C-alpha cells in the first residue's frame, strides 16, 4: 500500500468490538465497511472464513455475545500489515465467561479494509499481561 492508513490499537479494538457488539441486522454493513469482499480469515486449527461467512459470524456474535471486553496488549503496524496480542473476556450464549488470549495478524487492502486475517485464540494460561 503506497499510502497506508496509520492504524492504532484503538482502531483494532473498535473493529473487534464492532464484530461482537452491535445490532445483528447491521452485520453486513459493518463487514462491507471494514472487510474486503475477497476477505479470507484463517484461524489456528483450520477454520477458514470468507466474506459471506464473516457476515454470518458477526451477526451471530452480535446476537449471542453476552460479554465482550478486550484489551490490546501489543500492537504493531508495518505498511499494510498489522499484528496484535489481546487479552479478553468473552461469554457467548449459555457458555460460561472465559478469559482468553488472542494473537491477531492482518493484511489491509488499499482502502484500509481487512483483506487477510490470521487468528489464534486460546484460553488464557497466565503469564505476563
mmCIF file of C-alpha atoms in Angstrom:
data_model
loop_
_atom_site.group_PDB
_atom_site.id
_atom_site.type_symbol
_atom_site.label_atom_id
_atom_site.label_comp_id
_atom_site.label_asym_id
_atom_site.label_seq_id
_atom_site.Cartn_x
_atom_site.Cartn_y
_atom_site.Cartn_z
ATOM 1 C CA UNK A 1 0.000 0.000 0.000
ATOM 2 C CA UNK A 2 1.534 3.256 -1.033
ATOM 3 C CA UNK A 3 -0.480 5.451 1.344
ATOM 4 C CA UNK A 4 -1.213 3.051 4.158
ATOM 5 C CA UNK A 5 -3.558 4.361 6.826
ATOM 6 C CA UNK A 6 -1.866 4.536 10.196
ATOM 7 C CA UNK A 7 -3.801 2.179 12.438
ATOM 8 C CA UNK A 8 -3.710 2.274 16.194
ATOM 9 C CA UNK A 9 -4.507 -0.204 18.927
ATOM 10 C CA UNK A 10 -7.749 1.756 19.417
ATOM 11 C CA UNK A 11 -8.690 1.237 15.748
ATOM 12 C CA UNK A 12 -8.190 -2.505 16.082
ATOM 13 C CA UNK A 13 -10.162 -2.610 19.325
ATOM 14 C CA UNK A 14 -13.024 -0.681 17.676
ATOM 15 C CA UNK A 15 -13.066 -3.201 14.791
ATOM 16 C CA UNK A 16 -13.127 -6.193 17.129
ATOM 17 C CA UNK A 17 -15.691 -4.566 19.439
ATOM 18 C CA UNK A 18 -17.912 -3.953 16.404
ATOM 19 C CA UNK A 19 -17.566 -7.593 15.399
ATOM 20 C CA UNK A 20 -19.066 -8.722 18.722
ATOM 21 C CA UNK A 21 -21.229 -5.808 19.908
ATOM 22 C CA UNK A 22 -23.972 -4.087 17.942
ATOM 23 C CA UNK A 23 -27.181 -4.633 16.047
ATOM 24 C CA UNK A 24 -27.121 -8.076 14.375
ATOM 25 C CA UNK A 25 -29.196 -6.721 11.471
ATOM 26 C CA UNK A 26 -26.338 -4.339 10.640
ATOM 27 C CA UNK A 27 -23.698 -7.086 10.389
ATOM 28 C CA UNK A 28 -23.483 -6.872 6.590
ATOM 29 C CA UNK A 29 -22.991 -3.098 6.515
ATOM 30 C CA UNK A 30 -20.339 -3.376 9.260
ATOM 31 C CA UNK A 31 -18.497 -6.037 7.249
ATOM 32 C CA UNK A 32 -18.783 -4.065 3.999
ATOM 33 C CA UNK A 33 -17.242 -1.047 5.743
ATOM 34 C CA UNK A 34 -14.395 -2.944 7.374
ATOM 35 C CA UNK A 35 -13.666 -6.021 5.247
ATOM 36 C CA UNK A 36 -12.688 -6.535 1.635
ATOM 37 C CA UNK A 37 -15.219 -8.677 -0.312
ATOM 38 C CA UNK A 38 -12.306 -11.066 -1.022
ATOM 39 C CA UNK A 39 -11.633 -11.483 2.709
ATOM 40 C CA UNK A 40 -10.039 -14.708 3.872
ATOM 41 C CA UNK A 41 -9.715 -15.367 7.606
ATOM 42 C CA UNK A 42 -7.686 -18.275 8.914
ATOM 43 C CA UNK A 43 -7.795 -19.465 12.498
ATOM 44 C CA UNK A 44 -5.354 -21.841 14.116
ATOM 45 C CA UNK A 45 -6.860 -25.290 13.924
ATOM 46 C CA UNK A 46 -8.015 -24.933 10.337
ATOM 47 C CA UNK A 47 -11.121 -22.709 10.443
ATOM 48 C CA UNK A 48 -11.365 -20.665 7.228
ATOM 49 C CA UNK A 49 -13.843 -17.832 6.760
ATOM 50 C CA UNK A 50 -14.734 -15.912 3.605
ATOM 51 C CA UNK A 51 -16.645 -12.621 3.458
ATOM 52 C CA UNK A 52 -20.144 -14.160 3.454
ATOM 53 C CA UNK A 53 -19.305 -16.405 6.393
ATOM 54 C CA UNK A 54 -17.830 -13.377 8.202
ATOM 55 C CA UNK A 55 -21.185 -11.583 7.815
ATOM 56 C CA UNK A 56 -22.898 -14.633 9.356
ATOM 57 C CA UNK A 57 -20.390 -14.791 12.221
ATOM 58 C CA UNK A 58 -20.659 -11.085 13.035
ATOM 59 C CA UNK A 59 -24.463 -11.398 13.072
ATOM 60 C CA UNK A 60 -24.248 -14.459 15.318
ATOM 61 C CA UNK A 61 -21.835 -12.889 17.784
ATOM 62 C CA UNK A 62 -23.778 -9.624 17.907
ATOM 63 C CA UNK A 63 -26.954 -11.599 18.686
ATOM 64 C CA UNK A 64 -25.428 -14.034 21.195
ATOM 65 C CA UNK A 65 -22.405 -12.435 22.847
ATOM 66 C CA UNK A 66 -23.281 -11.724 26.478
ATOM 67 C CA UNK A 67 -19.874 -10.297 27.381
ATOM 68 C CA UNK A 68 -17.012 -8.914 25.317
ATOM 69 C CA UNK A 69 -14.211 -6.984 26.977
ATOM 70 C CA UNK A 70 -10.891 -6.883 25.136
ATOM 71 C CA UNK A 71 -7.635 -5.096 25.873
ATOM 72 C CA UNK A 72 -4.881 -4.727 23.287
ATOM 73 C CA UNK A 73 -1.586 -5.622 24.972
ATOM 74 C CA UNK A 74 0.678 -5.382 21.914
ATOM 75 C CA UNK A 75 0.157 -3.670 18.563
ATOM 76 C CA UNK A 76 2.457 -3.141 15.576
ATOM 77 C CA UNK A 77 1.980 -1.979 12.004
ATOM 78 C CA UNK A 78 4.371 -2.360 9.091
ATOM 79 C CA UNK A 79 2.918 -0.940 5.893
ATOM 80 C CA UNK A 80 -0.359 -2.732 5.239
ATOM 81 C CA UNK A 81 0.279 -5.445 7.835
ATOM 82 C CA UNK A 82 -0.728 -5.337 11.490
ATOM 83 C CA UNK A 83 -0.100 -7.670 14.414
ATOM 84 C CA UNK A 84 -1.570 -7.647 17.894
ATOM 85 C CA UNK A 85 -1.960 -9.559 21.124
ATOM 86 C CA UNK A 86 -5.138 -9.147 23.151
ATOM 87 C CA UNK A 87 -6.428 -10.401 26.475
ATOM 88 C CA UNK A 88 -10.195 -10.688 26.508
ATOM 89 C CA UNK A 89 -13.191 -11.810 28.488
ATOM 90 C CA UNK A 90 -15.979 -13.377 26.464
ATOM 91 C CA UNK A 91 -19.271 -15.136 27.113
ATOM 92 C CA UNK A 92 -21.404 -16.398 24.223
ATOM 93 C CA UNK A 93 -24.872 -17.843 24.664
ATOM 94 C CA UNK A 94 -25.139 -20.073 27.715
ATOM 95 C CA UNK A 95 -21.402 -20.793 27.835
ATOM 96 C CA UNK A 96 -19.584 -19.534 30.937
ATOM 97 C CA UNK A 97 -17.375 -16.477 30.702
ATOM 98 C CA UNK A 98 -13.816 -17.234 29.571
ATOM 99 C CA UNK A 99 -10.578 -15.299 29.785
ATOM 100 C CA UNK A 100 -8.686 -15.714 26.530
ATOM 101 C CA UNK A 101 -5.565 -14.618 24.709
ATOM 102 C CA UNK A 102 -5.899 -13.680 21.041
ATOM 103 C CA UNK A 103 -2.978 -13.383 18.646
ATOM 104 C CA UNK A 104 -4.125 -11.425 15.588
ATOM 105 C CA UNK A 105 -2.396 -10.618 12.302
ATOM 106 C CA UNK A 106 -3.943 -8.903 9.304
ATOM 107 C CA UNK A 107 -3.243 -7.534 5.862
ATOM 108 C CA UNK A 108 -5.173 -4.443 4.756
ATOM 109 C CA UNK A 109 -6.287 -3.531 1.246
ATOM 110 C CA UNK A 110 -5.759 -0.136 -0.443
ATOM 111 C CA UNK A 111 -8.929 1.217 1.223
ATOM 112 C CA UNK A 112 -7.737 0.128 4.677
ATOM 113 C CA UNK A 113 -10.195 -2.770 4.928
ATOM 114 C CA UNK A 114 -9.207 -6.189 6.213
ATOM 115 C CA UNK A 115 -8.188 -8.475 3.339
ATOM 116 C CA UNK A 116 -6.450 -11.377 5.084
ATOM 117 C CA UNK A 117 -6.725 -12.275 8.771
ATOM 118 C CA UNK A 118 -4.887 -14.849 10.854
ATOM 119 C CA UNK A 119 -6.005 -15.574 14.400
ATOM 120 C CA UNK A 120 -5.077 -17.849 17.239
ATOM 121 C CA UNK A 121 -7.315 -17.731 20.279
ATOM 122 C CA UNK A 122 -6.634 -19.822 23.368
ATOM 123 C CA UNK A 123 -7.755 -19.933 26.957
ATOM 124 C CA UNK A 124 -5.550 -17.556 28.907
ATOM 125 C CA UNK A 125 -2.796 -19.605 30.523
ATOM 126 C CA UNK A 126 -1.371 -16.863 32.695
ATOM 127 C CA UNK A 127 1.932 -15.129 32.486
ATOM 128 C CA UNK A 128 2.743 -11.570 31.666
ATOM 129 C CA UNK A 129 -0.204 -9.420 30.700
#
